[in-house]
Coordinates of C-alpha atoms in Angstrom, one line a residue:
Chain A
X1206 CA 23.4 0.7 33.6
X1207 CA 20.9 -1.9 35.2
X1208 CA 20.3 -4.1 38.1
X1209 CA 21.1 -7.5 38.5
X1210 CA 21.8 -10.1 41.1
X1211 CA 25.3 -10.1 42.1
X1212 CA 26.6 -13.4 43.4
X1213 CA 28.8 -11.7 45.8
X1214 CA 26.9 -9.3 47.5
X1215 CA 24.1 -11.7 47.7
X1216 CA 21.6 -9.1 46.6
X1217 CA 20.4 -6.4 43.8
X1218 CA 23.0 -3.9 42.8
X1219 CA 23.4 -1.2 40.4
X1220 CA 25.3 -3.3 37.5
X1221 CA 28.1 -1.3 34.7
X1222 CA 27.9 -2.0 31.2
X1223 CA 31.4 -1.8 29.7
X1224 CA 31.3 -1.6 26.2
X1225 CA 34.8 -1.5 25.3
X1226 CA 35.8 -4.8 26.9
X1227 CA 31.8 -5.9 27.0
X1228 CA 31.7 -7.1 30.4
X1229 CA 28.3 -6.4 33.0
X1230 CA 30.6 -5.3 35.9
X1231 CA 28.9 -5.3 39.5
X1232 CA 29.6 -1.6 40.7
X1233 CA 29.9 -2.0 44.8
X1234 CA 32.3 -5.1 44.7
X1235 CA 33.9 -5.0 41.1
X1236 CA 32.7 -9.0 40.0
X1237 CA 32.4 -9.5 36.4
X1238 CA 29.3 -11.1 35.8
X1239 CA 29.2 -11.6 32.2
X1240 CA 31.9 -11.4 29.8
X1241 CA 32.5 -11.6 26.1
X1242 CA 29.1 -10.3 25.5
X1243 CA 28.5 -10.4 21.6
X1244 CA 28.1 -6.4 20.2
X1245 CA 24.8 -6.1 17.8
X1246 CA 25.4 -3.0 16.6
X1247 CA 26.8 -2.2 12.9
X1248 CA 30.7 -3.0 12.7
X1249 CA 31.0 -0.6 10.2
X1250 CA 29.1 2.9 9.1
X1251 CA 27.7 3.2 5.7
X1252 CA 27.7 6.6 3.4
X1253 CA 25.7 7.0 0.6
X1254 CA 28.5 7.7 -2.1
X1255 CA 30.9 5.0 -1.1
X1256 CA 31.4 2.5 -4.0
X1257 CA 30.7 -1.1 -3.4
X1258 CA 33.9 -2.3 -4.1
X1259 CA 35.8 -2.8 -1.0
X1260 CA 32.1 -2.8 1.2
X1261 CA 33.8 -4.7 4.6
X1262 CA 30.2 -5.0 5.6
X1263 CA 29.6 -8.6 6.6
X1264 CA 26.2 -9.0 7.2
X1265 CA 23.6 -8.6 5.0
X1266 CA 20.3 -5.8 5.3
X1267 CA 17.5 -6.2 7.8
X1268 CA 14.8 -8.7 8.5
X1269 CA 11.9 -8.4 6.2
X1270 CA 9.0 -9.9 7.1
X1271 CA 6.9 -9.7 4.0
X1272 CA 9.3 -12.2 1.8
X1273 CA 8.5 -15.8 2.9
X1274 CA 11.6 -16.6 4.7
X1275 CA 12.6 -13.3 5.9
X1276 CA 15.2 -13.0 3.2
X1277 CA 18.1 -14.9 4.8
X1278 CA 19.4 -16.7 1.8
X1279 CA 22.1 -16.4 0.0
X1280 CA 22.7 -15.2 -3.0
X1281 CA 25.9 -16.2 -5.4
X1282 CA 27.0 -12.4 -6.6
X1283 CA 29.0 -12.4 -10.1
X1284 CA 32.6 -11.2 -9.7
X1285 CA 33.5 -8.2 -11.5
X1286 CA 36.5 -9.2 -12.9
X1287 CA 37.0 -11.5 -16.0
X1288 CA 38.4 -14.5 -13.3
X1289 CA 36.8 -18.2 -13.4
X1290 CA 34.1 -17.0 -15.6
X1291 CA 32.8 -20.8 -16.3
X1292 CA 32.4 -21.7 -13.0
X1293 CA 31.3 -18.8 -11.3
X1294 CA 28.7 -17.8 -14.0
X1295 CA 26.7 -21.4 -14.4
X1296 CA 26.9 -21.4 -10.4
X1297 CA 24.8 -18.1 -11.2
X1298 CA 23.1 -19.8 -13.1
X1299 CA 22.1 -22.8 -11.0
X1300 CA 21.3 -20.7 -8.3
X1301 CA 18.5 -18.4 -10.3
X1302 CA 17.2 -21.1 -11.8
X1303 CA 15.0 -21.3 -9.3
X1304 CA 13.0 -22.2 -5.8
X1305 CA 12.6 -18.9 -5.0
X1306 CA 9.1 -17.8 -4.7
X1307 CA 10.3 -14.4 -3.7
X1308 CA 11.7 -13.6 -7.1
X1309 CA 8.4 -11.4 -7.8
X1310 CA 7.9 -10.0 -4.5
X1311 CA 11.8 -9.1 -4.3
X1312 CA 11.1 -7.7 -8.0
X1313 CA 8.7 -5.8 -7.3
X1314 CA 9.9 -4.2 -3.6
X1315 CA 13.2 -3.0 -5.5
X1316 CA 10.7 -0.9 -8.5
X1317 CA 8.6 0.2 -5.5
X1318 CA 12.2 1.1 -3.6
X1319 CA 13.3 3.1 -6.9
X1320 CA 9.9 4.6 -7.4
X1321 CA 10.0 6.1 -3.9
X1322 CA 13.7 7.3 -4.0
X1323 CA 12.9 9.7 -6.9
X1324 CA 10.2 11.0 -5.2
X1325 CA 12.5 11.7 -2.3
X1326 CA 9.7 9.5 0.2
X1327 CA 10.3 8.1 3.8
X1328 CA 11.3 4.8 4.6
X1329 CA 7.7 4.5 6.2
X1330 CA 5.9 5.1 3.3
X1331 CA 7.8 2.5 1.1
X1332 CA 7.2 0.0 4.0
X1333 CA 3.9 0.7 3.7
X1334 CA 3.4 0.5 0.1
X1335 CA 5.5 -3.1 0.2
X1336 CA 2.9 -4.2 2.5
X1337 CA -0.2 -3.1 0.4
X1338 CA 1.4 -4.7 -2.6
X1339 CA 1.9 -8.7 -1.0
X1340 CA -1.7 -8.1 0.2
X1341 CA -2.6 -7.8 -3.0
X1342 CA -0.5 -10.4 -4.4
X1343 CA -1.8 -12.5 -1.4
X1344 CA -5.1 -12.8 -3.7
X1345 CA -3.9 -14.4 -6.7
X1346 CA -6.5 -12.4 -9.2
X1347 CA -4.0 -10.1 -10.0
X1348 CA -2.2 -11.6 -12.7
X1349 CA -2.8 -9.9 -16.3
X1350 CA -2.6 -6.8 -14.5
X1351 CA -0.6 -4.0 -15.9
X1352 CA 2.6 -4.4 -12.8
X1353 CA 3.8 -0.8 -13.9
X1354 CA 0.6 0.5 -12.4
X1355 CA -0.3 -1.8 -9.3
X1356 CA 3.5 -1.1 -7.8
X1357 CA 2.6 3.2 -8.3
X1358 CA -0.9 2.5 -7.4
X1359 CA 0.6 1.0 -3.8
X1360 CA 3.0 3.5 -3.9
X1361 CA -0.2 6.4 -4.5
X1362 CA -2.1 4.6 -1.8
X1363 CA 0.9 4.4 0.9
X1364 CA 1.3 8.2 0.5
X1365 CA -2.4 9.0 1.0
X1366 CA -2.1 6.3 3.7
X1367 CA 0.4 8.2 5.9
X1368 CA -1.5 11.9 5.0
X1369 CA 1.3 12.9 2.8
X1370 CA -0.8 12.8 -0.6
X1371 CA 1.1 12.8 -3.6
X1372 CA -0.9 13.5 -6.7
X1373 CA -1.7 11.0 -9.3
X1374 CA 0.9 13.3 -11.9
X1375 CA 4.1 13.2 -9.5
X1376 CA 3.5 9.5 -9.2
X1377 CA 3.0 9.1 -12.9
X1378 CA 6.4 11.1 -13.6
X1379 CA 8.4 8.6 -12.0
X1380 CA 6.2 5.2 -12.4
X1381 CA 7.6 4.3 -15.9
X1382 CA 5.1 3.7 -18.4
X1383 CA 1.6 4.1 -16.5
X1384 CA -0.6 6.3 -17.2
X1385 CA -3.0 8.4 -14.8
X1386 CA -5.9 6.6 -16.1
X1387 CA -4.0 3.2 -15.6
X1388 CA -2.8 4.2 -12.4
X1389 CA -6.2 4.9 -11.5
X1390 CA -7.8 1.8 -12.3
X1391 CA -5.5 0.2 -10.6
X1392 CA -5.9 1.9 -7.4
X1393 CA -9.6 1.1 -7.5
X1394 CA -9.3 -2.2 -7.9
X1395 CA -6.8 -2.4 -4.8
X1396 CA -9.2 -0.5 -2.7
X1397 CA -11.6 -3.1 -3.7
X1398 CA -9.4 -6.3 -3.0
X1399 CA -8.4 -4.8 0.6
X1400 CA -11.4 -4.1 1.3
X1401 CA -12.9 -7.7 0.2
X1402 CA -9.9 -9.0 2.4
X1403 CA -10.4 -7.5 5.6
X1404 CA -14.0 -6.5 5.2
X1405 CA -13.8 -2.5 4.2
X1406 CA -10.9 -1.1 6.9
X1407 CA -9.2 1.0 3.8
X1408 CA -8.9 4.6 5.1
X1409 CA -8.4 7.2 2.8
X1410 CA -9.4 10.6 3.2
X1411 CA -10.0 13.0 0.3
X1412 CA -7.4 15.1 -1.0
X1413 CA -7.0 18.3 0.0
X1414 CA -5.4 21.7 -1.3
X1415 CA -3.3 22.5 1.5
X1416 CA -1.4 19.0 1.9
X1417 CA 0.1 19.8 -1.5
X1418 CA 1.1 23.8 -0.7
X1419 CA 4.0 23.1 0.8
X1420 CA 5.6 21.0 -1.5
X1421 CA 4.5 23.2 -4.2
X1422 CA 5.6 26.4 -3.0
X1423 CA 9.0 24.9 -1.8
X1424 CA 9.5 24.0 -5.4
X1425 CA 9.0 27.3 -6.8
X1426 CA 11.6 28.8 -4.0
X1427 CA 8.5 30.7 -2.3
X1428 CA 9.5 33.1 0.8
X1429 CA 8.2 31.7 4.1
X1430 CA 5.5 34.7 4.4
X1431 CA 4.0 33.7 0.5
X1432 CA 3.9 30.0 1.8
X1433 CA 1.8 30.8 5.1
X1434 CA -0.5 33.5 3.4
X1435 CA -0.9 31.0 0.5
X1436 CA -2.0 28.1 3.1
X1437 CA -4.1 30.6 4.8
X1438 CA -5.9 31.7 1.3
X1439 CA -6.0 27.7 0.7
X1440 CA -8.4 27.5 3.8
X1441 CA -10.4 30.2 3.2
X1442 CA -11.7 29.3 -0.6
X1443 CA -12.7 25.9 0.4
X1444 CA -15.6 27.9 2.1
X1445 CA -16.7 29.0 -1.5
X1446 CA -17.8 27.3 -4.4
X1447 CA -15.2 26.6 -7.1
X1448 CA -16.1 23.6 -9.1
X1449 CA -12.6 23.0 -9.4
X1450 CA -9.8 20.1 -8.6
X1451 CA -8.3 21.0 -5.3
X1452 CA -4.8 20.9 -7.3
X1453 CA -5.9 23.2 -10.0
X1454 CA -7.3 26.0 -7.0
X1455 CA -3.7 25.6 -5.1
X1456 CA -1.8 25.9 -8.2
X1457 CA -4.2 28.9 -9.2
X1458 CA -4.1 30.4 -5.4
X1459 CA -0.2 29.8 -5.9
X1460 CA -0.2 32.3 -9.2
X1461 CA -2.4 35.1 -7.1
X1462 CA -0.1 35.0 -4.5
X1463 CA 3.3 35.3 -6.6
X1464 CA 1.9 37.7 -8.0
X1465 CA 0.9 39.7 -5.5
X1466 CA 4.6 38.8 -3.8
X1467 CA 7.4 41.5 -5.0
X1468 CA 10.0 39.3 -5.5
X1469 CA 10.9 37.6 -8.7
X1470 CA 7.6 35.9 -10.1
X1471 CA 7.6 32.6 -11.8
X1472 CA 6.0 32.7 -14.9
X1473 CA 2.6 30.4 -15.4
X1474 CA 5.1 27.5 -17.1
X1475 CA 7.4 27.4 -14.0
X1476 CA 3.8 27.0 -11.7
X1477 CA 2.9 24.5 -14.5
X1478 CA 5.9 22.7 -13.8
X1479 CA 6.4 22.5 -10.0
X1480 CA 2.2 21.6 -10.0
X1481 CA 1.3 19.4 -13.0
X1482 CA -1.4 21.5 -13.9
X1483 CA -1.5 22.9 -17.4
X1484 CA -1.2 26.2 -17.8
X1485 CA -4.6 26.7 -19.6
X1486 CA -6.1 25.3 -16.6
X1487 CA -4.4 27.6 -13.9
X1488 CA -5.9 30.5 -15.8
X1489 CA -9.7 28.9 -15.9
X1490 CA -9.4 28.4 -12.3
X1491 CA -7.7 32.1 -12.0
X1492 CA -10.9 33.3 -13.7
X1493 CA -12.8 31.2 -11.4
X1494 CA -11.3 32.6 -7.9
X1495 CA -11.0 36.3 -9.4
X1496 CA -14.3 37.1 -7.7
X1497 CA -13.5 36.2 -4.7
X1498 CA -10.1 36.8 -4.3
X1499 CA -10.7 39.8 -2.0
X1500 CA -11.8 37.3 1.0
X1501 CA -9.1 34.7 0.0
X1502 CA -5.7 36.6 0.2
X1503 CA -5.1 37.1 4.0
X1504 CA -4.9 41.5 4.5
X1505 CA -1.7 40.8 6.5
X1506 CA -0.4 40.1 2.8
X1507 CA -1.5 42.4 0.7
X1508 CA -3.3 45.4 0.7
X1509 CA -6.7 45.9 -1.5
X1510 CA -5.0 48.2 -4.0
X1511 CA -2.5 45.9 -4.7
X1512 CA -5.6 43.2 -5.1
X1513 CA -7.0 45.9 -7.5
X1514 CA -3.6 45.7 -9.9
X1515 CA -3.8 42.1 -10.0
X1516 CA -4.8 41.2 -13.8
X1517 CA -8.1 40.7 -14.7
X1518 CA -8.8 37.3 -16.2
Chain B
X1059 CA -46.9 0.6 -13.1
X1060 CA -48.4 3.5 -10.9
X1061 CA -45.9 6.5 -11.1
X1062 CA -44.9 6.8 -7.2
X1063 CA -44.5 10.4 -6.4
X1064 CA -44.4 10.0 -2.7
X1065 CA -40.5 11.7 -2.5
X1066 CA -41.0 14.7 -0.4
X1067 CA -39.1 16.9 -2.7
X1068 CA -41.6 16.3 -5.4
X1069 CA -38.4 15.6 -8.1
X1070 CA -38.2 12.4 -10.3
X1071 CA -35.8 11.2 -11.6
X1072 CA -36.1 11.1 -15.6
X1073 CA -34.5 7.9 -17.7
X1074 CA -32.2 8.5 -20.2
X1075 CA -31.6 5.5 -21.3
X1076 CA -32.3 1.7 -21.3
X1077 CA -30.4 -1.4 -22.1
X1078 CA -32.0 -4.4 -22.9
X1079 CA -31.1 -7.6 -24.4
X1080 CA -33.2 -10.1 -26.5
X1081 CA -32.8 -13.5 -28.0
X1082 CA -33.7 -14.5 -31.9
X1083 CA -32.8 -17.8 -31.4
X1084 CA -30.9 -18.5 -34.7
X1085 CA -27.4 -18.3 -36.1
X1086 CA -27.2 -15.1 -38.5
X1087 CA -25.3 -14.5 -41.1
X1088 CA -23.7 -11.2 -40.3
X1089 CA -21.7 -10.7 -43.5
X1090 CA -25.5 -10.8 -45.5
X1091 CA -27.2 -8.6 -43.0
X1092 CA -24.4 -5.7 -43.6
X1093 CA -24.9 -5.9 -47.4
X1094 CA -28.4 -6.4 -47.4
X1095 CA -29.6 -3.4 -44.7
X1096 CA -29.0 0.6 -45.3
X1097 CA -28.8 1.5 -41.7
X1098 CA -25.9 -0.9 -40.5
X1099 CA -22.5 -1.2 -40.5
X1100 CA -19.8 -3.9 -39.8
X1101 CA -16.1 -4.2 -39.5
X1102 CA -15.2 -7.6 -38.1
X1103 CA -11.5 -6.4 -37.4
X1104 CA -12.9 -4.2 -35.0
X1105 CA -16.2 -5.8 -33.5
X1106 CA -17.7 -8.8 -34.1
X1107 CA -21.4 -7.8 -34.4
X1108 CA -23.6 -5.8 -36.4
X1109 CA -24.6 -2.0 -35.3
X1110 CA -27.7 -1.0 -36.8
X1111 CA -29.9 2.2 -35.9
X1112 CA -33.3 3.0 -36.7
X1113 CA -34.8 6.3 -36.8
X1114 CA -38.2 5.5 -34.4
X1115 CA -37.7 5.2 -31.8
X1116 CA -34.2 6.1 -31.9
X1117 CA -32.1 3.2 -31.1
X1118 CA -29.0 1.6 -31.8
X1119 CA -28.8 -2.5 -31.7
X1120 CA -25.8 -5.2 -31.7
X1121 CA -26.6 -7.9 -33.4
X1122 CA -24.3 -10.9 -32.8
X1123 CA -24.1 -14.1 -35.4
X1124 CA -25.3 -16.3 -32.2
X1125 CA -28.9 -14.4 -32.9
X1126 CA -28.2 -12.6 -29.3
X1127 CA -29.4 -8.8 -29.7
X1128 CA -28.6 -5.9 -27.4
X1129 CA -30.7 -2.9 -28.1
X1130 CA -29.6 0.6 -26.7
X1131 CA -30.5 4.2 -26.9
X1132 CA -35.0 3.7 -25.5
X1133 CA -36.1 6.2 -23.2
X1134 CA -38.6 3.9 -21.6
X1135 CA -39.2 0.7 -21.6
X1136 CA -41.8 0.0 -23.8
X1137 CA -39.7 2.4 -26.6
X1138 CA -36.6 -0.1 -25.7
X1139 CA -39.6 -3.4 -26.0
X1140 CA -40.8 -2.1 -29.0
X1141 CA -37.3 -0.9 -31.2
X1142 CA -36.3 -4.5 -30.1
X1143 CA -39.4 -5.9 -32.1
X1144 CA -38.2 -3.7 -34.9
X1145 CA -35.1 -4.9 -35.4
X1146 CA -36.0 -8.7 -34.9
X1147 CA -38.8 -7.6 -38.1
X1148 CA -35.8 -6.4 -40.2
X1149 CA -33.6 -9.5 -39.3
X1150 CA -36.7 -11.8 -40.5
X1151 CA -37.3 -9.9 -43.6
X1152 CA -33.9 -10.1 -44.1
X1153 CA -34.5 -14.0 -44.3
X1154 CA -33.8 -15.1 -41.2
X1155 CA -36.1 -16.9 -38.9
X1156 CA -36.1 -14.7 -36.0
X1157 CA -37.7 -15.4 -33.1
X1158 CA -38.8 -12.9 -29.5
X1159 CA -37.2 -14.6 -26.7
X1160 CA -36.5 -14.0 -23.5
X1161 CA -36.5 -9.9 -23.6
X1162 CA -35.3 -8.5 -20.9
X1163 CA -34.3 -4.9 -19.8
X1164 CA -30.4 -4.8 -18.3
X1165 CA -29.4 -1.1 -17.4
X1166 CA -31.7 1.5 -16.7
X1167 CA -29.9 5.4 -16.7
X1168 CA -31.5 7.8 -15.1
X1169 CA -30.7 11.8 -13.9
X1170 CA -32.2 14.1 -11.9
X1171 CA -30.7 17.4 -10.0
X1172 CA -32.0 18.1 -6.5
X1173 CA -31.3 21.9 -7.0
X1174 CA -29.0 22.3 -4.1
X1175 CA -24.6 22.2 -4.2
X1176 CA -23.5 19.4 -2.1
X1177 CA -20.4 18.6 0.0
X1178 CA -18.7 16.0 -1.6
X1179 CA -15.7 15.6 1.0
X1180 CA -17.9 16.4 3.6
X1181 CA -20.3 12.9 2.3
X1182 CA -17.2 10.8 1.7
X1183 CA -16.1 11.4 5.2
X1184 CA -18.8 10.0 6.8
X1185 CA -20.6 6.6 7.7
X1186 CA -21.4 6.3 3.9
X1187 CA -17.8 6.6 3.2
X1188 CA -17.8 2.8 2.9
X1189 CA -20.3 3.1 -0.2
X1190 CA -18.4 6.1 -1.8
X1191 CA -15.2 6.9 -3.9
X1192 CA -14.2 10.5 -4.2
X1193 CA -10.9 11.3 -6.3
X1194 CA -11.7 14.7 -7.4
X1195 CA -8.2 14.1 -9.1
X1196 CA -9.7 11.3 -11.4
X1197 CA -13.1 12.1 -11.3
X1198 CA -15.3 15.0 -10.4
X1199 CA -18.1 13.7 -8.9
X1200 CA -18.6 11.1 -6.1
X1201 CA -19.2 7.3 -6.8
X1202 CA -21.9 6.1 -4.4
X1203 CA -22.2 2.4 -4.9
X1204 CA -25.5 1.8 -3.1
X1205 CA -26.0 -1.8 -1.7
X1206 CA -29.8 -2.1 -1.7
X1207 CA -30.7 -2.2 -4.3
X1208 CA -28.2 -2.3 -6.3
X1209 CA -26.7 0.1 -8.1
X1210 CA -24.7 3.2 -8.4
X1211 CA -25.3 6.6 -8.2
X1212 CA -22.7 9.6 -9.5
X1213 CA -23.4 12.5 -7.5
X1214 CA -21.9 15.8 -8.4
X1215 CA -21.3 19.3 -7.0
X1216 CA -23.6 21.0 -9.0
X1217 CA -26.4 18.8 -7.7
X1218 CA -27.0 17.0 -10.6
X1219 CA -27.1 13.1 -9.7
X1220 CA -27.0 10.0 -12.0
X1221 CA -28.0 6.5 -11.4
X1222 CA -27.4 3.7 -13.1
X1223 CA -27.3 -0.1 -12.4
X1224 CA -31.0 0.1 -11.9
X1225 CA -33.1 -3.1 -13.5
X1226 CA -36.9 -1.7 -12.7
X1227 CA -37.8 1.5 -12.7
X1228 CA -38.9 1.2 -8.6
X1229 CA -35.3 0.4 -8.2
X1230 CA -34.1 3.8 -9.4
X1231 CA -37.2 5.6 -7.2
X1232 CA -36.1 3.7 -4.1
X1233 CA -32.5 4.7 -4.8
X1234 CA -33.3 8.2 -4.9
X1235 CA -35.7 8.2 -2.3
X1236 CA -33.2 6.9 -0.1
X1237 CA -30.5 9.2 -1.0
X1238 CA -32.3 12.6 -1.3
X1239 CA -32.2 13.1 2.7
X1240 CA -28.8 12.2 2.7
X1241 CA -27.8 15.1 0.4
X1242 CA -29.8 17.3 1.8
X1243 CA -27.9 16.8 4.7
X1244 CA -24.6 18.0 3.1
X1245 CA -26.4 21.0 1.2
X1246 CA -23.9 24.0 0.7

């Protein structure tokens, strides 16, 4: 529905869209205006567990702007059955041989792409984490560079990016082969490169406890009460003094809280799990928040007796 | 050098230690200095230099077959001068004709606590955030890479704050001059 000049009535009318037959029909005196209008939406829909086999998709995926030419060129695909196999295979050949200058960048995107799928993250975020990584490629210097941990460290720095932190562990677990300290390293040095690009714009606030709560307590199968009153008790100890990582305190403020819940509590390995933080560790910090656990736990949640039966470190 | 005590607060920092490097100016036979000195030891495999560590003042030193020297572990400077000397003695009684060039001091460590918990996140959200990294996941305390002069300071929770980087010992008085207000700002 839109206005356009109609050649009959000599003046502005209200103008029909007909999709079916894709004609811009004038809607006082019937005139086609423009016919055989070309449709760009998708001719087909896509589901995730259909088989590529008989795909009748054909056009290829969308514009991307990082890869030099937009990625619009083709690509000779091997068949799948045993046919032709000379000719089709050396044309396979030929074809990788060579001029792309992509190859790495396209490389790299599809580890980033996988990287991000097991973590279950948002197409923004593995948008985001493309981009950091061809500004860093941009800068040639990163060469010897351990790729495992750049493409993780981009992927770290997207997440914190977008103010959906992900700690250095998850992204470990599914980066294959770095390590935390390797991840770190390289996420200083991309801090450093960005920041020598465009002259210090990298924005990165610190981590907090409560961005990782929710994740947490949703992989333990928390009620929706534990989750609030553990966000809530999240807020309240940054107020006090615990020399402790922010993940350690919400795993340890996790533990108080299951425990204090009546349902069926997970056990300090099942906490260890979901969080990444040794189980050794969630007791240190459990000794470290004992004290003041009376002004953490919200008193909608729990009474104090039930603060008193909680275990002594 | 007059000791400048002109920081409010009345704390100095104290070194801890000092790097320096000095030149003997003659290729040395590393192989001949391991067998012939008590106090050293050499695998090539693993490093290509000498360590050797003398009692007083206590100090370690790298010795490279260039007849380059770098002498570690002084608590001031003329400790890190002198242990230097020392070393460049036991290379020439060793045989070798070891010369004193071109001493200089590298790295200067120094700590000092300021007595008061600070606000890490609370600093690294700021208008020093440029200068500071804080990944409490990676490291506890706050890396404060000060541009003038030059050098970087690890501040931490508990108050306690290192600095390092520093060539002259002004450089590390300046430094903490400049950043005591700063923390004081973000006490607990």
């Amino acid at each position: 529905m839109g206005d356009a000049f109609c050649s009959d009535c000599k003046r502005q009318t209200e103008v029909v869209f007909d999709h079916s037959a894709g004609d811009t029909v004038c809607s006082e005196c019937g005139l086609v205006l423009e016919s055989h209008s070309i449709d760009e939406t998708s001719e087909w829909r896509t589901f995730a567990n259909e088989s590529g086999d008989n795909d009748p998709v054909r056009v290829g995926g969308p514009t991307n702007p990082l890869l030099a030419d937009g990625g619009l060129s083709t690509v000779i695909a091997k068949p799948n059955g045993g046919s032709g196999e000379f000719l089709s295979s050396s044309l396979g050949r030929w074809q990788n041989r060579g001029s792309n200058p992509d190859r790495g960048l396209i490389l790299a995107f599809k580890t980033i792409a996988t990287m991000s799928d097991r973590l279950g993250l948002v197409a923004t975020i593995k948008d985001r984490a493309n981009e950091i990584y061809k500004r860093v490629e941009d800068q040639k210097s990163s060469r010897g560079r351990n790729q495992d941990a750049l493409l993780a460290a981009c992927l770290y720095i997207a997440c914190r990016q977008e103010d959906k932190p992900r700690t250095v562990k998850e992204i470990c677990s599914v980066a294959n082969g770095a390590t935390k300290k390797e991840i770190g390293r390289a996420k200083e040095y991309i801090v450093k490169q960005l920041g020598l690009e465009t002259g210090q714009s990298v924005e990165m606030g610190t981590i907090h406890a409560g961005d990782f709560m929710r994740r947490f307590c949703s992989n333990l199968g928390m009620n929706n009460q534990a989750v609030k009153a553990a966000q809530e008790a999240v807020q309240k100890s940054e107020e006090f003094d615990i020399r402790r990582s922010p993940i350690s305190i919400a795993a340890a403020v996790i533990y108080i809280i299951t425990q204090l819940s009546e349902e069926k509590k997970p056990s300090l390995k099942d906490i260890s799990g979901a969080t990444g933080v040794a189980e050794g560790t969630i007791r240190n910090s459990y000794k470290d928040l004992y004290p003041h656990v009376l002004k953490i736990i919200p008193s909608w949640f729990a009474k104090e007796e039930d603060l008193k039966n909680l275990c002594s470190p | 050098m007059a000791a400048r005590r002109n920081n409010p607060s009345g704390i100095v920092p104290t070194i801890q230690n000092i790097v320096s490097t000095v030149d003997l100016d003659c290729v040395l036979d590393l192989n001949h200095i391991a067998l012939h000195s008590r106090n050293s030891e050499f695998f090539p495999k693993r490093f290509s230099a000498v360590i050797m560590r003398i009692k007083d003042p206590k100090t370690t030193a790298l010795i490279f077959a260039s007849g380059k020297m770098v002498c570690t572990g002084a608590k001031t400077e003329a400790q890190s001068k002198l242990a230097a000397r020392k070393f460049a003695r036991i290379i020439q009684k060793l045989g070798f004709p070891a010369k004193f060039r071109d001493f200089r001091i590298q790295n200067i460590v120094a700590s000092c606590d300021v007595q008061f918990t600070i606000r890490l996140e609370k600093f690294a959200c700021t208008s020093h955030g440029a200068f500071s990294t804080y990944e409490p996941e990676l490291f506890p305390g706050l890396i404060y890479r000060m541009k003038q002069p030059k050098l970087v300071l690890l501040i931490f929770v508990s108050g306690n704050v290192v600095i390092a980087g520093a060539k002259k010992r002004d450089d590390f008085y300046t430094a903490f001059d400049n950043i005591y207000p700063v923390l004081a700002e973000f006490k607990k």
